[in-house]
Amino acid sequence: MKADKDKCIACKRCFPYCPMGRIQSYHRHETIPGRVYIDIDQDACTDCGMCLRAKICPVNALFQPEEPWPREVRGVLSNPMIEFMGSQTPGRGTEEMKTNDVKGTFLPGEVGVGIELGRPGVGAYFRDVETVAMALMKANLGYELAAENPVTHFMSDKKTGKLRDDVVNEKATSAIIEGKCKLEKLPEVLKVLQEVAKTLDTVFTLEVITKVPPEGEVPIVPVFKKLGMWHSINSKNNMGLGEPHFKFYEDEK
Ligand code: SF4
Ligand code: SF4
């Protein structure tokens, strides 16, 4: 995102809308006497588009230039209005895990594991995303990367989790590594993530999903309890708007 210095009047109205915090700096206009404008830190900005979508600039100074590769990946991962052509999924290129009841991505005995690196105010560089992906793949625990995911798409080697060299210094408000493993491998996967978390220059949220069997016991809860790890039982449910393609258990209608 950029601000046109010939239009901007440094009113600061766009500041509170920026999830990356105070990334704007003031400058005196070189040719217009008394005019001060703001400049947006291009390294910190993730091209999320929030400031522009808020439509609060009184002089229409904000504009999003068409960004060349590799900077283009910032908007793909951070701006929910951009459709990622790799998966043709709007909203940052992934449906995450919430359509499992329709798609049957995670079958009984399998666990979906998503690692969402970065948050508003922090963001995540892809070099950190790569560090986590490579640690998971190196551990050889059968972690299977989701094919229809932008982070997977930006990998140069899906066996090792290595990202393309030209994207590692790009940044997103957040980026999600998505995949799945067998339930019995989950404790080891969690330990790998605990270790790699110490090396990162950002934060991540861990998302873990299983199909709940007819008996109603959530299979991943005992795993977290045994490891002494805190977990929150949240859910993003598909409320029947899609026709399930899968019959997970014999007694399901
Ligand atoms: S595009 Fe997003 S990150 Fe960049 S200045 Fe606007 S609100 Fe901030
Ligand atoms: S809202 Fe517009 S005029 Fe005000 S500081 Fe932001 S870019 Fe400049």
Short mmCIF file of C-alpha atoms and ligand atoms in Angstrom, two decimals:
data_model
loop_
_atom_site.label_atom_id
_atom_site.label_comp_id
_atom_site.label_asym_id
_atom_site.label_seq_id
_atom_site.Cartn_x
_atom_site.Cartn_y
_atom_site.Cartn_z
CA MET A 1 0.00 0.00 0.00
CA LYS A 2 1.20 3.48 -0.70
CA ALA A 3 0.06 7.01 0.06
CA ASP A 4 0.28 9.65 -2.63
CA LYS A 5 2.51 12.30 -1.07
CA ASP A 6 1.02 15.03 -3.23
CA LYS A 7 -2.48 14.30 -1.86
CA CYS A 8 -1.85 13.14 1.72
CA ILE A 9 -2.42 15.75 4.42
CA ALA A 10 -1.13 13.57 7.29
CA CYS A 11 -4.51 13.56 9.05
CA LYS A 12 -3.73 10.15 10.66
CA ARG A 13 -7.23 8.78 10.03
CA CYS A 14 -5.80 5.66 8.40
CA PHE A 15 -3.53 4.82 11.36
CA PRO A 16 -6.02 2.93 13.58
CA TYR A 17 -7.08 0.70 10.70
CA CYS A 18 -3.62 -0.74 10.15
CA PRO A 19 -3.24 -4.18 11.78
CA MET A 20 0.53 -3.85 11.62
CA GLY A 21 0.52 -0.86 13.99
CA ARG A 22 2.39 2.38 13.54
CA ILE A 23 4.17 1.77 10.26
CA GLN A 24 3.57 5.26 8.87
CA SER A 25 6.15 8.01 9.20
CA TYR A 26 5.84 11.78 8.67
CA HIS A 27 7.77 13.77 6.09
CA ARG A 28 7.84 17.38 5.02
CA HIS A 29 6.81 17.84 1.42
CA GLU A 30 9.79 18.99 -0.62
CA THR A 31 7.90 21.35 -2.91
CA ILE A 32 4.61 22.25 -1.17
CA PRO A 33 5.41 24.69 1.67
CA GLY A 34 4.00 23.67 5.04
CA ARG A 35 2.63 20.34 3.74
CA VAL A 36 3.36 17.18 5.73
CA TYR A 37 2.59 13.75 4.30
CA ILE A 38 2.87 10.19 5.56
CA ASP A 39 4.90 7.41 4.07
CA ILE A 40 4.06 3.73 4.61
CA ASP A 41 6.94 1.46 5.63
CA GLN A 42 7.01 -0.93 2.70
CA ASP A 43 8.79 -3.67 4.60
CA ALA A 44 6.27 -3.63 7.45
CA CYS A 45 3.15 -3.27 5.28
CA THR A 46 1.56 -6.61 4.35
CA ASP A 47 -0.70 -5.14 1.63
CA CYS A 48 -3.74 -6.34 3.60
CA GLY A 49 -5.82 -3.48 2.17
CA MET A 50 -7.58 -2.63 5.45
CA CYS A 51 -6.75 1.08 5.29
CA LEU A 52 -8.04 1.37 1.73
CA ARG A 53 -11.20 -0.69 2.30
CA ALA A 54 -12.05 1.49 5.32
CA LYS A 55 -12.58 4.40 2.89
CA ILE A 56 -11.59 6.93 5.51
CA CYS A 57 -8.95 8.89 3.63
CA PRO A 58 -10.49 12.35 3.05
CA VAL A 59 -8.30 13.05 0.04
CA ASN A 60 -8.10 9.59 -1.59
CA ALA A 61 -4.37 9.46 -1.09
CA LEU A 62 -4.15 5.71 -0.42
CA PHE A 63 -3.67 3.38 -3.35
CA GLN A 64 -2.60 -0.20 -3.90
CA PRO A 65 -0.18 -0.50 -6.80
CA GLU A 66 -0.13 -3.73 -8.76
CA GLU A 67 2.75 -5.48 -7.05
CA PRO A 68 5.24 -7.56 -9.00
CA TRP A 69 6.34 -11.02 -7.92
CA PRO A 70 7.44 -11.83 -5.22
CA ARG A 71 5.83 -8.95 -3.27
CA GLU A 72 2.52 -10.04 -4.76
CA VAL A 73 2.38 -12.87 -2.17
CA ARG A 74 1.78 -10.34 0.63
CA GLY A 75 -1.64 -9.41 -0.69
CA VAL A 76 -2.50 -13.02 -1.53
CA LEU A 77 -1.92 -14.09 2.08
CA SER A 78 -3.12 -10.92 3.84
CA ASN A 79 -5.96 -9.41 1.81
CA PRO A 80 -9.17 -11.46 2.13
CA MET A 81 -10.57 -9.81 -1.00
CA ILE A 82 -7.89 -11.33 -3.25
CA GLU A 83 -8.56 -14.75 -4.72
CA PHE A 84 -5.54 -17.01 -4.72
CA MET A 85 -5.52 -18.45 -8.22
CA GLY A 86 -3.51 -21.52 -7.12
CA SER A 87 -6.52 -22.86 -5.19
CA GLN A 88 -9.16 -20.50 -6.61
CA THR A 89 -10.23 -19.87 -3.03
CA PRO A 90 -10.96 -16.32 -1.89
CA GLY A 91 -10.25 -15.26 1.67
CA ARG A 92 -6.48 -15.72 1.77
CA GLY A 93 -6.42 -18.86 -0.32
CA THR A 94 -7.58 -21.49 2.13
CA GLU A 95 -10.79 -22.89 3.56
CA GLU A 96 -8.72 -24.09 6.51
CA MET A 97 -10.31 -27.05 8.21
CA LYS A 98 -13.89 -26.00 8.73
CA THR A 99 -15.27 -27.76 5.67
CA ASN A 100 -14.12 -31.17 6.85
CA ASP A 101 -17.66 -32.48 7.27
CA VAL A 102 -18.29 -31.73 3.61
CA LYS A 103 -14.96 -32.68 2.12
CA GLY A 104 -13.74 -35.48 4.36
CA THR A 105 -10.19 -34.18 4.39
CA PHE A 106 -9.46 -35.70 7.80
CA LEU A 107 -10.79 -39.23 8.17
CA PRO A 108 -11.16 -41.11 11.47
CA GLY A 109 -7.68 -41.81 12.84
CA GLU A 110 -6.28 -38.72 11.13
CA VAL A 111 -5.59 -35.33 12.66
CA GLY A 112 -5.57 -32.05 10.80
CA VAL A 113 -2.72 -29.86 12.03
CA GLY A 114 -2.58 -26.22 10.99
CA ILE A 115 0.11 -23.79 12.10
CA GLU A 116 -0.95 -20.17 11.62
CA LEU A 117 2.14 -18.00 11.90
CA GLY A 118 1.81 -14.30 12.64
CA ARG A 119 -0.97 -12.17 14.07
CA PRO A 120 -2.10 -8.59 13.50
CA GLY A 121 0.57 -6.37 15.00
CA VAL A 122 3.30 -8.95 14.46
CA GLY A 123 2.96 -10.56 11.04
CA ALA A 124 5.22 -13.35 9.86
CA TYR A 125 8.08 -13.49 7.40
CA PHE A 126 8.06 -16.50 5.13
CA ARG A 127 11.51 -17.48 6.39
CA ASP A 128 9.82 -18.35 9.70
CA VAL A 129 7.05 -20.19 7.87
CA GLU A 130 9.77 -22.18 6.09
CA THR A 131 11.53 -22.98 9.37
CA VAL A 132 8.37 -24.58 10.78
CA ALA A 133 7.49 -26.45 7.58
CA MET A 134 11.02 -27.82 7.24
CA ALA A 135 11.15 -28.92 10.89
CA LEU A 136 7.90 -30.86 10.44
CA MET A 137 9.00 -32.53 7.23
CA LYS A 138 12.49 -33.33 8.53
CA ALA A 139 11.02 -35.13 11.54
CA ASN A 140 9.62 -37.70 9.10
CA LEU A 141 6.37 -38.21 11.02
CA GLY A 142 4.17 -38.67 7.99
CA TYR A 143 2.93 -35.06 8.08
CA GLU A 144 1.13 -34.66 4.77
CA LEU A 145 0.92 -31.10 3.43
CA ALA A 146 -2.42 -29.88 2.09
CA ALA A 147 -2.13 -29.47 -1.67
CA GLU A 148 -4.65 -26.63 -1.97
CA ASN A 149 -2.91 -24.13 0.28
CA PRO A 150 -0.89 -21.06 -0.72
CA VAL A 151 2.06 -21.89 1.56
CA THR A 152 2.32 -25.36 0.01
CA HIS A 153 2.02 -23.72 -3.40
CA PHE A 154 5.00 -21.44 -2.65
CA MET A 155 7.28 -24.37 -1.77
CA SER A 156 10.10 -25.27 -4.12
CA ASP A 157 10.39 -28.71 -2.51
CA LYS A 158 7.28 -30.19 -0.94
CA LYS A 159 9.21 -33.15 0.47
CA THR A 160 11.38 -30.91 2.64
CA GLY A 161 8.97 -27.98 3.11
CA LYS A 162 11.49 -25.57 1.55
CA LEU A 163 9.96 -22.37 0.18
CA ARG A 164 11.03 -20.66 -3.01
CA ASP A 165 14.11 -18.52 -2.36
CA ASP A 166 12.40 -15.43 -3.78
CA VAL A 167 9.54 -15.44 -1.24
CA VAL A 168 11.36 -16.10 2.05
CA ASN A 169 11.84 -12.42 2.83
CA GLU A 170 8.24 -11.54 2.05
CA LYS A 171 5.74 -11.08 4.83
CA ALA A 172 2.05 -11.68 5.59
CA THR A 173 -0.25 -10.65 8.41
CA SER A 174 -0.49 -14.40 8.93
CA ALA A 175 0.19 -17.52 6.90
CA ILE A 176 -1.08 -21.04 7.53
CA ILE A 177 0.82 -24.27 7.04
CA GLU A 178 -1.88 -26.92 6.63
CA GLY A 179 -1.61 -30.67 6.67
CA LYS A 180 -2.52 -33.85 8.50
CA CYS A 181 -0.93 -36.78 10.29
CA LYS A 182 -2.03 -40.02 11.94
CA LEU A 183 -3.43 -39.63 15.45
CA GLU A 184 -0.64 -41.77 16.93
CA LYS A 185 1.96 -39.36 15.50
CA LEU A 186 0.37 -36.27 17.03
CA PRO A 187 2.46 -36.26 20.25
CA GLU A 188 5.68 -36.22 18.23
CA VAL A 189 4.35 -33.54 15.90
CA LEU A 190 3.47 -31.38 18.91
CA LYS A 191 6.95 -31.83 20.36
CA VAL A 192 8.56 -30.76 17.08
CA LEU A 193 6.39 -27.63 17.10
CA GLN A 194 7.24 -26.89 20.74
CA GLU A 195 10.95 -27.00 19.90
CA VAL A 196 10.80 -25.00 16.68
CA ALA A 197 8.64 -22.33 18.35
CA LYS A 198 11.72 -21.27 20.37
CA THR A 199 13.58 -20.30 17.19
CA LEU A 200 10.94 -18.07 15.59
CA ASP A 201 10.75 -14.31 15.31
CA THR A 202 6.94 -14.40 15.48
CA VAL A 203 4.08 -16.25 17.17
CA PHE A 204 1.84 -19.02 15.91
CA THR A 205 -1.55 -20.47 16.68
CA LEU A 206 -1.86 -24.23 16.51
CA GLU A 207 -5.08 -25.60 15.05
CA VAL A 208 -5.79 -29.29 15.53
CA ILE A 209 -8.91 -31.04 14.28
CA THR A 210 -10.33 -34.54 14.38
CA LYS A 211 -13.65 -36.02 13.43
CA VAL A 212 -15.54 -36.71 16.66
CA PRO A 213 -16.67 -40.37 16.68
CA PRO A 214 -20.26 -41.40 17.50
CA GLU A 215 -19.29 -42.08 21.15
CA GLY A 216 -18.54 -38.36 21.40
CA GLU A 217 -15.02 -38.52 22.80
CA VAL A 218 -12.69 -36.02 21.13
CA PRO A 219 -9.62 -38.14 20.31
CA ILE A 220 -7.04 -35.35 20.57
CA VAL A 221 -7.97 -34.21 24.08
CA PRO A 222 -6.16 -37.06 25.93
CA VAL A 223 -3.04 -36.38 23.85
CA PHE A 224 -2.88 -32.76 25.00
CA LYS A 225 -3.64 -33.73 28.60
CA LYS A 226 -0.89 -36.35 28.65
CA LEU A 227 1.65 -33.83 27.35
CA GLY A 228 0.48 -31.22 29.85
CA MET A 229 -0.31 -28.84 27.00
CA TRP A 230 -3.08 -26.28 27.29
CA HIS A 231 -5.79 -26.52 24.69
CA SER A 232 -9.00 -24.71 23.96
CA ILE A 233 -11.93 -26.61 22.48
CA ASN A 234 -13.13 -24.18 19.86
CA SER A 235 -15.03 -25.12 16.79
CA LYS A 236 -15.71 -23.77 13.37
CA ASN A 237 -18.62 -25.87 12.21
CA ASN A 238 -20.09 -26.31 8.83
CA MET A 239 -23.80 -25.95 9.64
CA GLY A 240 -25.09 -28.11 6.84
CA LEU A 241 -24.86 -25.58 4.05
CA GLY A 242 -22.91 -28.09 1.98
CA GLU A 243 -23.87 -31.63 1.06
CA PRO A 244 -21.48 -34.03 2.82
CA HIS A 245 -19.54 -36.13 0.36
CA PHE A 246 -18.39 -38.48 3.07
CA LYS A 247 -19.87 -41.01 5.40
CA PHE A 248 -17.29 -41.15 8.15
CA TYR A 249 -18.90 -43.86 10.27
CA GLU A 250 -21.15 -46.77 9.44
CA ASP A 251 -24.07 -45.54 11.55
CA GLU A 252 -24.05 -42.03 10.03
CA LYS A 253 -27.05 -41.34 7.84
S1 SF4 B 1 -2.28 -2.25 3.56
FE1 SF4 B 1 -2.60 -3.07 5.63
S2 SF4 B 1 -0.56 -3.23 6.53
FE2 SF4 B 1 -0.40 -1.85 4.74
S3 SF4 B 1 -0.67 0.22 5.57
FE3 SF4 B 1 -2.71 -0.48 4.90
S4 SF4 B 1 -3.63 -1.39 6.72
FE4 SF4 B 1 -1.40 -1.19 7.13
S1 SF4 B 2 -6.01 9.05 5.83
FE1 SF4 B 2 -5.16 9.75 3.87
S2 SF4 B 2 -4.57 11.88 4.22
FE2 SF4 B 2 -4.86 10.97 6.22
S3 SF4 B 2 -2.79 10.26 6.81
FE3 SF4 B 2 -3.83 8.51 5.83
S4 SF4 B 2 -3.22 8.64 3.66
FE4 SF4 B 2 -2.77 10.64 4.58
#
